[in-house]
């Protein structure tokens, strides 16, 4: 379990980076929405909830974005999310130790609703719909949608949902933030670990 509290960056200097993050998120949501519309696909009522999938997040900028969303929650929601995050971290650690598939629900999923919806990280925004990625050498790698997508809309004609620009812009933003604030070292955290690391 990694619950390192990463350096707090002064709000006035973090602001412009967070603004860029939320602009990027808006572009992802817009492009995702177009693809979902093409397929007539919606996540609502999904039983294969991606919120119980083990995702790691690798950037300071998304750590800060989630921290911002978490700080805006009501005190009671923060307390409950922390309790739930501790439980989730224990379950994940146990499953990793036993080399089994962890089963848990993200600590900020409350009755199917994401408490951090506006601040949810990139993978939560892009998951589910088939996508492609252009590698530096020009090779294009295509990946399928989630299981629910395959059942509901897998037969429909392909819509080009290219994640390359999103990854590129996220990497550029992360690099600019690190450079401006002298941040180094790697991050690899689940949302649960991040929540435990917040004040
Ligand atoms: S942050 Fe929100 S959308 Fe992402 S896994 Fe957690 S509850 Fe689901």
mmCIF file of N, CA and C in Angstrom, residues 51-113:
data_model
loop_
_atom_site.group_PDB
_atom_site.id
_atom_site.type_symbol
_atom_site.label_atom_id
_atom_site.label_comp_id
_atom_site.label_asym_id
_atom_site.label_seq_id
_atom_site.Cartn_x
_atom_site.Cartn_y
_atom_site.Cartn_z
ATOM 1 N N UNK A 51 -15.674 0.728 -11.860
ATOM 2 C CA UNK A 51 -15.234 1.289 -10.574
ATOM 3 C C UNK A 51 -14.756 0.205 -9.618
ATOM 4 N N UNK A 52 -14.893 -1.072 -9.992
ATOM 5 C CA UNK A 52 -14.277 -2.097 -9.143
ATOM 6 C C UNK A 52 -13.079 -2.742 -9.841
ATOM 7 N N UNK A 53 -12.543 -2.036 -10.829
ATOM 8 C CA UNK A 53 -11.349 -2.519 -11.533
ATOM 9 C C UNK A 53 -10.117 -1.893 -10.887
ATOM 10 N N UNK A 54 -9.055 -2.676 -10.778
ATOM 11 C CA UNK A 54 -7.829 -2.162 -10.151
ATOM 12 C C UNK A 54 -7.069 -1.282 -11.149
ATOM 13 N N UNK A 55 -7.206 0.019 -10.977
ATOM 14 C CA UNK A 55 -6.481 0.969 -11.820
ATOM 15 C C UNK A 55 -5.431 1.675 -10.977
ATOM 16 N N UNK A 56 -4.257 1.896 -11.581
ATOM 17 C CA UNK A 56 -3.250 2.745 -10.945
ATOM 18 C C UNK A 56 -3.166 4.045 -11.728
ATOM 19 N N UNK A 57 -2.766 5.094 -11.038
ATOM 20 C CA UNK A 57 -2.621 6.419 -11.653
ATOM 21 C C UNK A 57 -1.181 6.869 -11.426
ATOM 22 N N UNK A 58 -0.629 7.551 -12.429
ATOM 23 C CA UNK A 58 0.826 7.720 -12.452
ATOM 24 C C UNK A 58 1.306 9.166 -12.493
ATOM 25 N N UNK A 59 0.433 10.113 -12.270
ATOM 26 C CA UNK A 59 0.895 11.503 -12.410
ATOM 27 C C UNK A 59 0.564 12.352 -11.177
ATOM 28 N N UNK A 60 1.458 13.314 -10.912
ATOM 29 C CA UNK A 60 1.213 14.287 -9.850
ATOM 30 C C UNK A 60 -0.017 15.124 -10.203
ATOM 31 N N UNK A 61 -0.140 15.448 -11.482
ATOM 32 C CA UNK A 61 -1.221 16.367 -11.850
ATOM 33 C C UNK A 61 -2.592 15.734 -11.573
ATOM 34 N N UNK A 62 -2.719 14.430 -11.821
ATOM 35 C CA UNK A 62 -4.012 13.801 -11.511
ATOM 36 C C UNK A 62 -4.172 13.615 -9.997
ATOM 37 N N UNK A 63 -3.063 13.374 -9.324
ATOM 38 C CA UNK A 63 -3.111 13.306 -7.854
ATOM 39 C C UNK A 63 -3.682 14.619 -7.311
ATOM 40 N N UNK A 64 -3.178 15.732 -7.861
ATOM 41 C CA UNK A 64 -3.657 17.047 -7.414
ATOM 42 C C UNK A 64 -5.119 17.272 -7.771
ATOM 43 N N UNK A 65 -5.514 16.802 -8.949
ATOM 44 C CA UNK A 65 -6.911 16.964 -9.389
ATOM 45 C C UNK A 65 -7.862 16.219 -8.463
ATOM 46 N N UNK A 66 -7.467 14.990 -8.084
ATOM 47 C CA UNK A 66 -8.323 14.189 -7.199
ATOM 48 C C UNK A 66 -8.334 14.803 -5.799
ATOM 49 N N UNK A 67 -7.189 15.309 -5.384
ATOM 50 C CA UNK A 67 -7.105 15.959 -4.071
ATOM 51 C C UNK A 67 -8.034 17.173 -4.020
ATOM 52 N N UNK A 68 -8.064 17.915 -5.111
ATOM 53 C CA UNK A 68 -8.941 19.095 -5.179
ATOM 54 C C UNK A 68 -10.415 18.671 -5.052
ATOM 55 N N UNK A 69 -10.776 17.619 -5.780
ATOM 56 C CA UNK A 69 -12.158 17.123 -5.711
ATOM 57 C C UNK A 69 -12.478 16.611 -4.317
ATOM 58 N N UNK A 70 -11.525 15.909 -3.716
ATOM 59 C CA UNK A 70 -11.751 15.337 -2.390
ATOM 60 C C UNK A 70 -11.930 16.446 -1.352
ATOM 61 N N UNK A 71 -11.127 17.497 -1.466
ATOM 62 C CA UNK A 71 -11.196 18.607 -0.500
ATOM 63 C C UNK A 71 -12.549 19.315 -0.567
ATOM 64 N N UNK A 72 -13.204 19.235 -1.720
ATOM 65 C CA UNK A 72 -14.486 19.934 -1.887
ATOM 66 C C UNK A 72 -15.675 19.117 -1.362
ATOM 67 N N UNK A 73 -15.434 17.864 -0.977
ATOM 68 C CA UNK A 73 -16.543 17.029 -0.472
ATOM 69 C C UNK A 73 -16.968 17.479 0.915
ATOM 70 N N UNK A 74 -18.190 17.154 1.268
ATOM 71 C CA UNK A 74 -18.663 17.438 2.635
ATOM 72 C C UNK A 74 -17.846 16.589 3.613
ATOM 73 N N UNK A 75 -17.682 17.108 4.843
ATOM 74 C CA UNK A 75 -16.859 16.422 5.843
ATOM 75 C C UNK A 75 -17.251 14.972 6.043
ATOM 76 N N UNK A 76 -18.562 14.712 6.076
ATOM 77 C CA UNK A 76 -19.049 13.364 6.301
ATOM 78 C C UNK A 76 -18.642 12.424 5.166
ATOM 79 N N UNK A 77 -18.737 12.937 3.939
ATOM 80 C CA UNK A 77 -18.346 12.120 2.775
ATOM 81 C C UNK A 77 -16.850 11.826 2.814
ATOM 82 N N UNK A 78 -16.064 12.804 3.267
ATOM 83 C CA UNK A 78 -14.617 12.586 3.339
ATOM 84 C C UNK A 78 -14.293 11.494 4.368
ATOM 85 N N UNK A 79 -14.980 11.555 5.502
ATOM 86 C CA UNK A 79 -14.721 10.548 6.551
ATOM 87 C C UNK A 79 -15.088 9.152 6.039
ATOM 88 N N UNK A 80 -16.280 9.044 5.418
ATOM 89 C CA UNK A 80 -16.725 7.736 4.918
ATOM 90 C C UNK A 80 -15.784 7.226 3.829
ATOM 91 N N UNK A 81 -15.355 8.144 2.946
ATOM 92 C CA UNK A 81 -14.453 7.737 1.852
ATOM 93 C C UNK A 81 -13.125 7.246 2.416
ATOM 94 N N UNK A 82 -12.646 7.879 3.479
ATOM 95 C CA UNK A 82 -11.373 7.442 4.085
ATOM 96 C C UNK A 82 -11.527 6.052 4.705
ATOM 97 N N UNK A 83 -12.657 5.822 5.388
ATOM 98 C CA UNK A 83 -12.885 4.499 5.988
ATOM 99 C C UNK A 83 -12.942 3.430 4.891
ATOM 100 N N UNK A 84 -13.680 3.774 3.849
ATOM 101 C CA UNK A 84 -13.831 2.827 2.751
ATOM 102 C C UNK A 84 -12.489 2.607 2.036
ATOM 103 N N UNK A 85 -11.688 3.676 1.907
ATOM 104 C CA UNK A 85 -10.378 3.566 1.243
ATOM 105 C C UNK A 85 -9.455 2.632 2.023
ATOM 106 N N UNK A 86 -9.516 2.715 3.351
ATOM 107 C CA UNK A 86 -8.660 1.843 4.172
ATOM 108 C C UNK A 86 -9.056 0.381 3.937
ATOM 109 N N UNK A 87 -10.363 0.128 3.862
ATOM 110 C CA UNK A 87 -10.859 -1.224 3.635
ATOM 111 C C UNK A 87 -10.431 -1.730 2.250
ATOM 112 N N UNK A 88 -10.568 -0.861 1.241
ATOM 113 C CA UNK A 88 -10.188 -1.228 -0.131
ATOM 114 C C UNK A 88 -8.689 -1.548 -0.200
ATOM 115 N N UNK A 89 -7.861 -0.722 0.433
ATOM 116 C CA UNK A 89 -6.413 -0.953 0.395
ATOM 117 C C UNK A 89 -6.069 -2.299 1.023
ATOM 118 N N UNK A 90 -6.748 -2.642 2.125
ATOM 119 C CA UNK A 90 -6.487 -3.941 2.772
ATOM 120 C C UNK A 90 -6.864 -5.079 1.815
ATOM 121 N N UNK A 91 -8.024 -4.936 1.152
ATOM 122 C CA UNK A 91 -8.473 -5.994 0.231
ATOM 123 C C UNK A 91 -7.490 -6.163 -0.930
ATOM 124 N N UNK A 92 -7.034 -5.041 -1.473
ATOM 125 C CA UNK A 92 -6.107 -5.112 -2.612
ATOM 126 C C UNK A 92 -4.785 -5.745 -2.167
ATOM 127 N N UNK A 93 -4.270 -5.305 -1.032
ATOM 128 C CA UNK A 93 -3.002 -5.863 -0.541
ATOM 129 C C UNK A 93 -3.107 -7.376 -0.336
ATOM 130 N N UNK A 94 -4.237 -7.792 0.266
ATOM 131 C CA UNK A 94 -4.435 -9.227 0.539
ATOM 132 C C UNK A 94 -4.482 -10.011 -0.777
ATOM 133 N N UNK A 95 -5.244 -9.463 -1.753
ATOM 134 C CA UNK A 95 -5.375 -10.161 -3.040
ATOM 135 C C UNK A 95 -4.023 -10.234 -3.753
ATOM 136 N N UNK A 96 -3.256 -9.145 -3.684
ATOM 137 C CA UNK A 96 -1.953 -9.152 -4.346
ATOM 138 C C UNK A 96 -1.025 -10.169 -3.681
ATOM 139 N N UNK A 97 -1.125 -10.239 -2.354
ATOM 140 C CA UNK A 97 -0.298 -11.185 -1.611
ATOM 141 C C UNK A 97 -0.677 -12.623 -1.975
ATOM 142 N N UNK A 98 -1.982 -12.853 -2.111
ATOM 143 C CA UNK A 98 -2.459 -14.209 -2.410
ATOM 144 C C UNK A 98 -2.520 -14.482 -3.906
ATOM 145 N N UNK A 99 -2.104 -13.493 -4.672
ATOM 146 C CA UNK A 99 -2.133 -13.592 -6.150
ATOM 147 C C UNK A 99 -3.519 -13.963 -6.665
ATOM 148 N N UNK A 100 -4.525 -13.311 -6.114
ATOM 149 C CA UNK A 100 -5.892 -13.498 -6.599
ATOM 150 C C UNK A 100 -6.403 -12.168 -7.139
ATOM 151 N N UNK A 101 -7.528 -12.224 -7.789
ATOM 152 C CA UNK A 101 -8.119 -11.010 -8.360
ATOM 153 C C UNK A 101 -8.817 -10.232 -7.246
ATOM 154 N N UNK A 102 -8.399 -8.994 -6.973
ATOM 155 C CA UNK A 102 -9.087 -8.271 -5.897
ATOM 156 C C UNK A 102 -10.506 -7.893 -6.294
ATOM 157 N N UNK A 103 -11.441 -8.013 -5.353
ATOM 158 C CA UNK A 103 -12.793 -7.488 -5.616
ATOM 159 C C UNK A 103 -13.073 -6.387 -4.608
ATOM 160 N N UNK A 104 -13.357 -5.225 -5.106
ATOM 161 C CA UNK A 104 -13.616 -4.078 -4.227
ATOM 162 C C UNK A 104 -14.378 -3.044 -5.047
ATOM 163 N N UNK A 105 -14.956 -2.100 -4.351
ATOM 164 C CA UNK A 105 -15.583 -0.969 -5.042
ATOM 165 C C UNK A 105 -14.797 0.289 -4.691
ATOM 166 N N UNK A 106 -14.547 1.138 -5.672
ATOM 167 C CA UNK A 106 -13.791 2.373 -5.422
ATOM 168 C C UNK A 106 -14.420 3.122 -4.239
ATOM 169 N N UNK A 107 -13.604 3.620 -3.337
ATOM 170 C CA UNK A 107 -14.155 4.252 -2.120
ATOM 171 C C UNK A 107 -14.966 5.511 -2.354
ATOM 172 N N UNK A 108 -14.902 6.067 -3.563
ATOM 173 C CA UNK A 108 -15.746 7.246 -3.802
ATOM 174 C C UNK A 108 -16.929 6.920 -4.707
ATOM 175 N N UNK A 109 -17.177 5.620 -4.923
ATOM 176 C CA UNK A 109 -18.403 5.228 -5.617
ATOM 177 C C UNK A 109 -19.471 5.051 -4.545
ATOM 178 N N UNK A 110 -20.443 5.944 -4.551
ATOM 179 C CA UNK A 110 -21.508 5.874 -3.543
ATOM 180 C C UNK A 110 -22.811 5.524 -4.245
ATOM 181 N N UNK A 111 -23.259 4.293 -4.057
ATOM 182 C CA UNK A 111 -24.503 3.797 -4.675
ATOM 183 C C UNK A 111 -24.485 4.004 -6.187
ATOM 184 N N UNK A 112 -23.352 3.705 -6.797
ATOM 185 C CA UNK A 112 -23.253 3.793 -8.257
ATOM 186 C C UNK A 112 -22.912 5.172 -8.779
ATOM 187 N N UNK A 113 -22.748 6.128 -7.882
ATOM 188 C CA UNK A 113 -22.464 7.503 -8.299
ATOM 189 C C UNK A 113 -21.057 7.876 -7.829
#
